[in-house]
Coordinates of C-alpha atoms and ligand atoms in Angstrom, one line a residue:
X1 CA -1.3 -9.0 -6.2
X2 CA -1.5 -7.4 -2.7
X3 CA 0.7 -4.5 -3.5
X4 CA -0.3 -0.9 -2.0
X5 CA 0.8 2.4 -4.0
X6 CA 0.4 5.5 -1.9
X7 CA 2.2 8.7 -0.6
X8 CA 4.0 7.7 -3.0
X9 CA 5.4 4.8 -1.2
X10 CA 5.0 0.8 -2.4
X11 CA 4.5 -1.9 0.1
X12 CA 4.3 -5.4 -1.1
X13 CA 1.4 -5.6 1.0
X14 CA -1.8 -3.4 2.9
X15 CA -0.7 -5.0 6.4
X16 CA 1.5 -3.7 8.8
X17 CA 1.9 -3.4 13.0
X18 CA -0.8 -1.1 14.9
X19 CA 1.6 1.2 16.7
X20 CA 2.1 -0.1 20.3
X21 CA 2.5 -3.6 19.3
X22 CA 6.1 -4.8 18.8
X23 CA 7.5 -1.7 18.3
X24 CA 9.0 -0.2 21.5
X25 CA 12.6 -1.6 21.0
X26 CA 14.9 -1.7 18.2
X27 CA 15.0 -5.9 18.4
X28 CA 10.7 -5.8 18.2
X29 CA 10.8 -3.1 15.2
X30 CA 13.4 -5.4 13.4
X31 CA 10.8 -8.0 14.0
X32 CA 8.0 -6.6 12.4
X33 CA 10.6 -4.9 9.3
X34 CA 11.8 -8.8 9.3
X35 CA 8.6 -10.2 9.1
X36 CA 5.7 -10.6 6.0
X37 CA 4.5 -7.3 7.0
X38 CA 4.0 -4.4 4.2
X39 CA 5.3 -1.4 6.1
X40 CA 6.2 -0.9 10.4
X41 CA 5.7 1.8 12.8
X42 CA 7.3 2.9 15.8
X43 CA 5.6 3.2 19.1
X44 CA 4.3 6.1 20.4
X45 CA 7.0 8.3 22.1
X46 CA 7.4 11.5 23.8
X47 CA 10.5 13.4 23.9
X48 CA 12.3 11.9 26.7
X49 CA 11.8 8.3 27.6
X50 CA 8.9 7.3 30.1
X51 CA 8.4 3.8 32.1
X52 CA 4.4 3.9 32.1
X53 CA 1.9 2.9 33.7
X54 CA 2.4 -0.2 36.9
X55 CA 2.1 -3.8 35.6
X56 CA -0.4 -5.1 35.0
X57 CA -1.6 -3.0 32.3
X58 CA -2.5 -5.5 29.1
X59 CA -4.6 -8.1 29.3
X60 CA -6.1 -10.3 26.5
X61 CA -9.6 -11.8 26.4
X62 CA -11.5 -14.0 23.9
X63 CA -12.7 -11.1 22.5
X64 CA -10.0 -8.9 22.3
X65 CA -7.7 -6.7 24.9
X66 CA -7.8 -4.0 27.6
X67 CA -4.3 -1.5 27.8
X68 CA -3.7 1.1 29.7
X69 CA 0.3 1.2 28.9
X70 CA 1.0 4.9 30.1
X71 CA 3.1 5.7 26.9
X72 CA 6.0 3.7 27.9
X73 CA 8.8 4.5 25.1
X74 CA 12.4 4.9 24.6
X75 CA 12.2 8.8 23.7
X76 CA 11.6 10.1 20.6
X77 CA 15.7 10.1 19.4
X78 CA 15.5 6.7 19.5
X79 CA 13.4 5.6 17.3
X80 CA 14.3 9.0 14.9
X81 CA 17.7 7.1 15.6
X82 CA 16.2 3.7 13.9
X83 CA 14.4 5.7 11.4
X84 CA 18.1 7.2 10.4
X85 CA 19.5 4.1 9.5
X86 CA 16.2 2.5 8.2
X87 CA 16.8 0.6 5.1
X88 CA 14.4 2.8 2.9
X89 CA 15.6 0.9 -0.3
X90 CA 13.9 -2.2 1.1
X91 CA 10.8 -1.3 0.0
X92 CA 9.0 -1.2 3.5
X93 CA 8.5 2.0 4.8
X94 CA 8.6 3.2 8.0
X95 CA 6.0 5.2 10.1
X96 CA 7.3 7.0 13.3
X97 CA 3.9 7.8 16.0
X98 CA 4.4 10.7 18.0
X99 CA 2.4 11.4 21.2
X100 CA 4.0 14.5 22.9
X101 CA 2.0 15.4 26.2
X102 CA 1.6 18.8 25.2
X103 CA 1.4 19.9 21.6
X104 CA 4.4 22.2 22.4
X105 CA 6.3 18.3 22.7
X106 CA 4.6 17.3 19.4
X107 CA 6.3 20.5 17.7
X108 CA 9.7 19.7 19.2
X109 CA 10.1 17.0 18.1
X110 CA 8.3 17.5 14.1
X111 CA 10.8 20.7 14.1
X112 CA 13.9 18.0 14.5
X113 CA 12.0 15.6 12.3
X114 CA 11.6 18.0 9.8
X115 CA 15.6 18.6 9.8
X116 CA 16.1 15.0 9.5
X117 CA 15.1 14.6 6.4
X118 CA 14.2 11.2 6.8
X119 CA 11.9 9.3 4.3
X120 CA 9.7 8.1 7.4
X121 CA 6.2 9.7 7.5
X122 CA 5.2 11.0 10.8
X123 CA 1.5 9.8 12.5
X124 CA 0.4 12.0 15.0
X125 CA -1.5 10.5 18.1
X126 CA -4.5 12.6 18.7
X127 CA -6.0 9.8 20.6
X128 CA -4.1 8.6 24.0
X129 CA -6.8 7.5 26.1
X130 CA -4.5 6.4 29.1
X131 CA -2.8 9.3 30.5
X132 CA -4.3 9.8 34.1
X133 CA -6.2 13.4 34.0
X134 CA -5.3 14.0 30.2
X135 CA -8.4 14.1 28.2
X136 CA -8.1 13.3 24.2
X137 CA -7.0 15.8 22.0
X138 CA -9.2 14.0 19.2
X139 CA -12.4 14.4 21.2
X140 CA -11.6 18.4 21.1
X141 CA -12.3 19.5 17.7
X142 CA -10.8 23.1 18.6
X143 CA -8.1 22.1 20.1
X144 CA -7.3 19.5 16.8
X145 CA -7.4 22.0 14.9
X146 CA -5.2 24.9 16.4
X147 CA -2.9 21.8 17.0
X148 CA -2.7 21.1 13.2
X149 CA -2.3 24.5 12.1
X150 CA 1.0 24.5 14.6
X151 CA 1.8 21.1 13.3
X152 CA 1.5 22.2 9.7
X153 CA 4.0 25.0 10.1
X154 CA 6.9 23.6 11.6
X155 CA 6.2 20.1 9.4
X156 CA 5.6 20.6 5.5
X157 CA 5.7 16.8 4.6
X158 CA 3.4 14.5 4.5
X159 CA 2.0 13.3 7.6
X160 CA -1.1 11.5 9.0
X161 CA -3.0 11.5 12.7
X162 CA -4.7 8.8 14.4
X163 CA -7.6 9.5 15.6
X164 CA -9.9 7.5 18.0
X165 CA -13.0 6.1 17.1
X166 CA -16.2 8.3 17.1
X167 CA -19.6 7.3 17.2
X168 CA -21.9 10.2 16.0
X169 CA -22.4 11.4 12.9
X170 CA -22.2 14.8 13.8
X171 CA -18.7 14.4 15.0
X172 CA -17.9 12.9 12.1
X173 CA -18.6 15.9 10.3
X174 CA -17.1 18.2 12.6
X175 CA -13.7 16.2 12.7
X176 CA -14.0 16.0 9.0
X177 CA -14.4 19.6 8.5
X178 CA -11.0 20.0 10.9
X179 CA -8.8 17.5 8.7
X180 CA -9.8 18.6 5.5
X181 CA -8.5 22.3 6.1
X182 CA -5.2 21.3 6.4
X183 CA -4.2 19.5 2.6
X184 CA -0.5 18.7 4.5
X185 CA -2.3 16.0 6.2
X186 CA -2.0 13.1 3.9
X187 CA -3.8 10.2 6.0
X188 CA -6.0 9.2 9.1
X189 CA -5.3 6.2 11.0
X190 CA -8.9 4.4 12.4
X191 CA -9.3 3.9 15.1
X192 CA -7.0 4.0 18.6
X193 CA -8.7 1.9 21.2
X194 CA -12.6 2.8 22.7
X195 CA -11.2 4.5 25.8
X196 CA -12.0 3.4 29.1
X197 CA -13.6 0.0 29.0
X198 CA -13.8 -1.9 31.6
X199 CA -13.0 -5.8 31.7
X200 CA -13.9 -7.8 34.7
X201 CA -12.9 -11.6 36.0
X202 CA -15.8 -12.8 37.8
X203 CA -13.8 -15.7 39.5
X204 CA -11.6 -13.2 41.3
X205 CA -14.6 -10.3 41.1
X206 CA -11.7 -8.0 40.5
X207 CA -10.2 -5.7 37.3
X208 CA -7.6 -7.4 35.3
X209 CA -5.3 -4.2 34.8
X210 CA -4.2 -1.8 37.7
X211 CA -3.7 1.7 36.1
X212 CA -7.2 3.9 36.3
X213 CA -8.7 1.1 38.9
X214 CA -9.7 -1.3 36.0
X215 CA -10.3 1.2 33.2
X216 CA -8.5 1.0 29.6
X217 CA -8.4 1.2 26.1
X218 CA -10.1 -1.5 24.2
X219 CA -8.9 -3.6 20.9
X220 CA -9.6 -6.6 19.0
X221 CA -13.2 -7.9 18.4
X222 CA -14.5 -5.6 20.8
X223 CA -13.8 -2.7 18.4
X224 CA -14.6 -4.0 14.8
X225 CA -17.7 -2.4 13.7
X226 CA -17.0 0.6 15.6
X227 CA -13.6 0.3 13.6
X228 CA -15.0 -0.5 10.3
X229 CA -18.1 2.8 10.7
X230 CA -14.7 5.6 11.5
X231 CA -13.1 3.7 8.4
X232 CA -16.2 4.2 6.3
X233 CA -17.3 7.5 7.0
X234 CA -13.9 9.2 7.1
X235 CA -13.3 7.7 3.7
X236 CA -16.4 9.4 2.2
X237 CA -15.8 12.4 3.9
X238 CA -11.7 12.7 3.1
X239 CA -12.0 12.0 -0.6
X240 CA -8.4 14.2 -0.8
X241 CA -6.7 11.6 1.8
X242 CA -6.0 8.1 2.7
X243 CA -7.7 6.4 5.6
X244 CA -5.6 3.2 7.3
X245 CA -8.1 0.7 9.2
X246 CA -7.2 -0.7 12.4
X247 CA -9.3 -2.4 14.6
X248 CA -10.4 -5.9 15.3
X249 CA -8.3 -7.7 12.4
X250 CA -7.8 -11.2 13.3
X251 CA -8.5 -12.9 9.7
X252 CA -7.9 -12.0 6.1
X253 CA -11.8 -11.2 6.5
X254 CA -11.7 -8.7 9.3
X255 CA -8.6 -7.5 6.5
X256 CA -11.0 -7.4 3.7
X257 CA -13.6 -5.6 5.3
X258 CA -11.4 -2.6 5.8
X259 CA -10.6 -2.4 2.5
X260 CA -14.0 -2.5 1.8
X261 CA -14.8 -0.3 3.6
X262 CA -12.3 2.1 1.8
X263 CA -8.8 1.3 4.2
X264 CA -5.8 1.8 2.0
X265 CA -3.4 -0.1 4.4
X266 CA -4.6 -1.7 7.4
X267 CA -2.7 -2.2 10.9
X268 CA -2.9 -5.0 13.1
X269 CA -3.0 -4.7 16.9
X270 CA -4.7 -7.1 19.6
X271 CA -4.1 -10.1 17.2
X272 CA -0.1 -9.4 16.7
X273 CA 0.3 -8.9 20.1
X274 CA -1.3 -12.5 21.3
X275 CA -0.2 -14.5 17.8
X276 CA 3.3 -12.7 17.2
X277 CA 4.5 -11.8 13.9
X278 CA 3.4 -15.2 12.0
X279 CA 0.1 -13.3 12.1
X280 CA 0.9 -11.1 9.0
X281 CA 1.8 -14.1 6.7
X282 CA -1.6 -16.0 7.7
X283 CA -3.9 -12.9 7.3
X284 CA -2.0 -12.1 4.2
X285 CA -2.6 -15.7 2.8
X286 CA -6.0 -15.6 4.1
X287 CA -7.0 -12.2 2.5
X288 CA -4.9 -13.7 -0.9
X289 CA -7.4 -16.5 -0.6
X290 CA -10.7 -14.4 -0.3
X291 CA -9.7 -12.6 -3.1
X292 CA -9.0 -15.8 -5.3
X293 CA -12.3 -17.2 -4.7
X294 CA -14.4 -13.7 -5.4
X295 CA -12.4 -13.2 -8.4
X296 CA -10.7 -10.1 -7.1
X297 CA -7.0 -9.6 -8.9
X298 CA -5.8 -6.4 -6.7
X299 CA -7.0 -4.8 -3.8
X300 CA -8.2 -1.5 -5.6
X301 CA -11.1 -4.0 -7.4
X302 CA -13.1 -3.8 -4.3
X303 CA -11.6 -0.9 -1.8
X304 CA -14.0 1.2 -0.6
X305 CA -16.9 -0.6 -3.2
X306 CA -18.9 -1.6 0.1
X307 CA -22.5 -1.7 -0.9
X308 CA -25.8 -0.4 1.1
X309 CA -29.0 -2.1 1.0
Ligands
DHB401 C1 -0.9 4.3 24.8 C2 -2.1 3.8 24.4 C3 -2.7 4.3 23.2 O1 -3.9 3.9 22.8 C4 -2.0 5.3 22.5 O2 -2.6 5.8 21.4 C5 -0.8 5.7 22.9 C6 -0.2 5.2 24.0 C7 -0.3 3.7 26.0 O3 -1.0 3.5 26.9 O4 0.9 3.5 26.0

């Protein structure tokens, strides 16, 4: 039994899309809300619609993938559009990831979500590392939290922020102490891409993406301790809220140390995008498996039970 119970939603399953991958149209949304997946969420969008960043601006490697996408979306009233005439009922719900460029955008657009009324939980993208000149709101621990105090008054629901990865413990802490002032906020997505990598093709001694002369976000293997330490330590230090893992999933055993780790759900990114949506049903079965053969009957017999030495 892989079924997830939170926010008081139900999935059938812990495992849905990273947002970004396969969710920019309405035909790669109904992809992932046709597919094995547990839940979908819609790409990040700002209030009017935006090209991005020039081609190339993905590429895969062995060990993962380098992105510098520019936000290219269809404008937020498309995909509140989808989330109108989502089939809640289905039991899949549906996550809608906002990236405004300002936060005055990211209220705009929460102030219409709010009048919705939909049954789609917002995630708010405090961690865009592509934008040309625009530094990352998540790295500003001020700045999150005057944001979320705006956010939280012009959207009562539930809601969650992603958030990109840190890597000291101090700023653990600090971000910590941000989210935990504000009870509205119901999860924390872990993590976006490592911002500004750098991949390199020796044969052509040349970047493989153009935007930012070679620099971009970073998925995939790459990112999967770095992944698995935000999961970790956000989940001891937000005992009130859920954290959802993503980062460097390729296997039900990248899947299973999320959990572990303490990852209610878990998104998948780099390995979607290069595999398409059969990935859900293998990493499903996979997990399924893992669980079989360690005796585990659900997923709450083991989340967040990682041991230390
Ligand atoms: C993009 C990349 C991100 O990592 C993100 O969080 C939002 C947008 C992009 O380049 O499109």
């Amino acid at each position: 039994d892989l079924s997830v119970s939170w926010l008081g939603l139900a999935m059938a399953n812990p495992l849905y899309n990273a947002s970004g991958v396969m969710c920019r149209s309405v035909a790669e949304l109904e992809q992932v809300r046709t597919s094995a997946a547990g839940a979908v969420i819609t790409k990040s969008c700002t209030p009017q619609p935006r090209v991005g960043n020039p081609e190339p601006r993905y590429c895969a490697t062995p060990l993962g993938s380098i992105n510098s996408m520019g936000l290219p979306n269809a404008g937020y009233p498309y995909y509140r559009d989808y989330a109108r005439s989502y089939p809640y009922a289905a039991g899949k719900p549906l996550f809608l990831s906002l990236s405004g460029m300002t936060l005055d955008e990211n209220l705009d657009m929460l102030r219409d979500l709010a009048a919705a009324e939909l049954l789609c939980l917002p995630e708010v993208n405090l961690s865009c590392p592509n934008l040309p000149g625009k530094p990352q709101l998540g790295y500003d621990f001020q700045a999150c939290s005057e944001a979320l105090t705006q956010i939280t008054r012009v959207y009562q629901g539930p809601f969650g922020v992603k958030l990109p990865p840190y890597f000291d413990q101090v700023h653990f802490a600090q971000m910590a102490a941000v989210l935990n002032a504000f009870p509205g906020l119901r999860f924390v997505t872990c993590i976006n891409s490592i911002g500004n990598g750098l991949v390199i093709d020796v044969e052509r001694e040349s970047v493989v993406i153009k935007p930012k002369d070679g620099l971009g976000g970073l998925g995939g293997s790459y990112v999967l301790p770095t992944a698995l330490a935000n999961v970790r330590e956000f989940y001891r230090l937000l005992p009130d809220k859920h954290v959802v893992g993503c980062g460097g999933i390729n296997s039900g055993r990248e899947a299973f140390m999320h959990i572990l780790a303490g990852a209610t759900v878990v998104q998948i990114g780099s390995c979607l995008y290069e595999e398409g949506e059969g990935a859900f049903a293998r990493i499903l079965d996979e997990l399924s498996a893992l669980m079989v053969q360690k005796g585990y009957q659900r997923l709450d017999d083991f989340r967040g039970k990682l041991k230390t030495l």
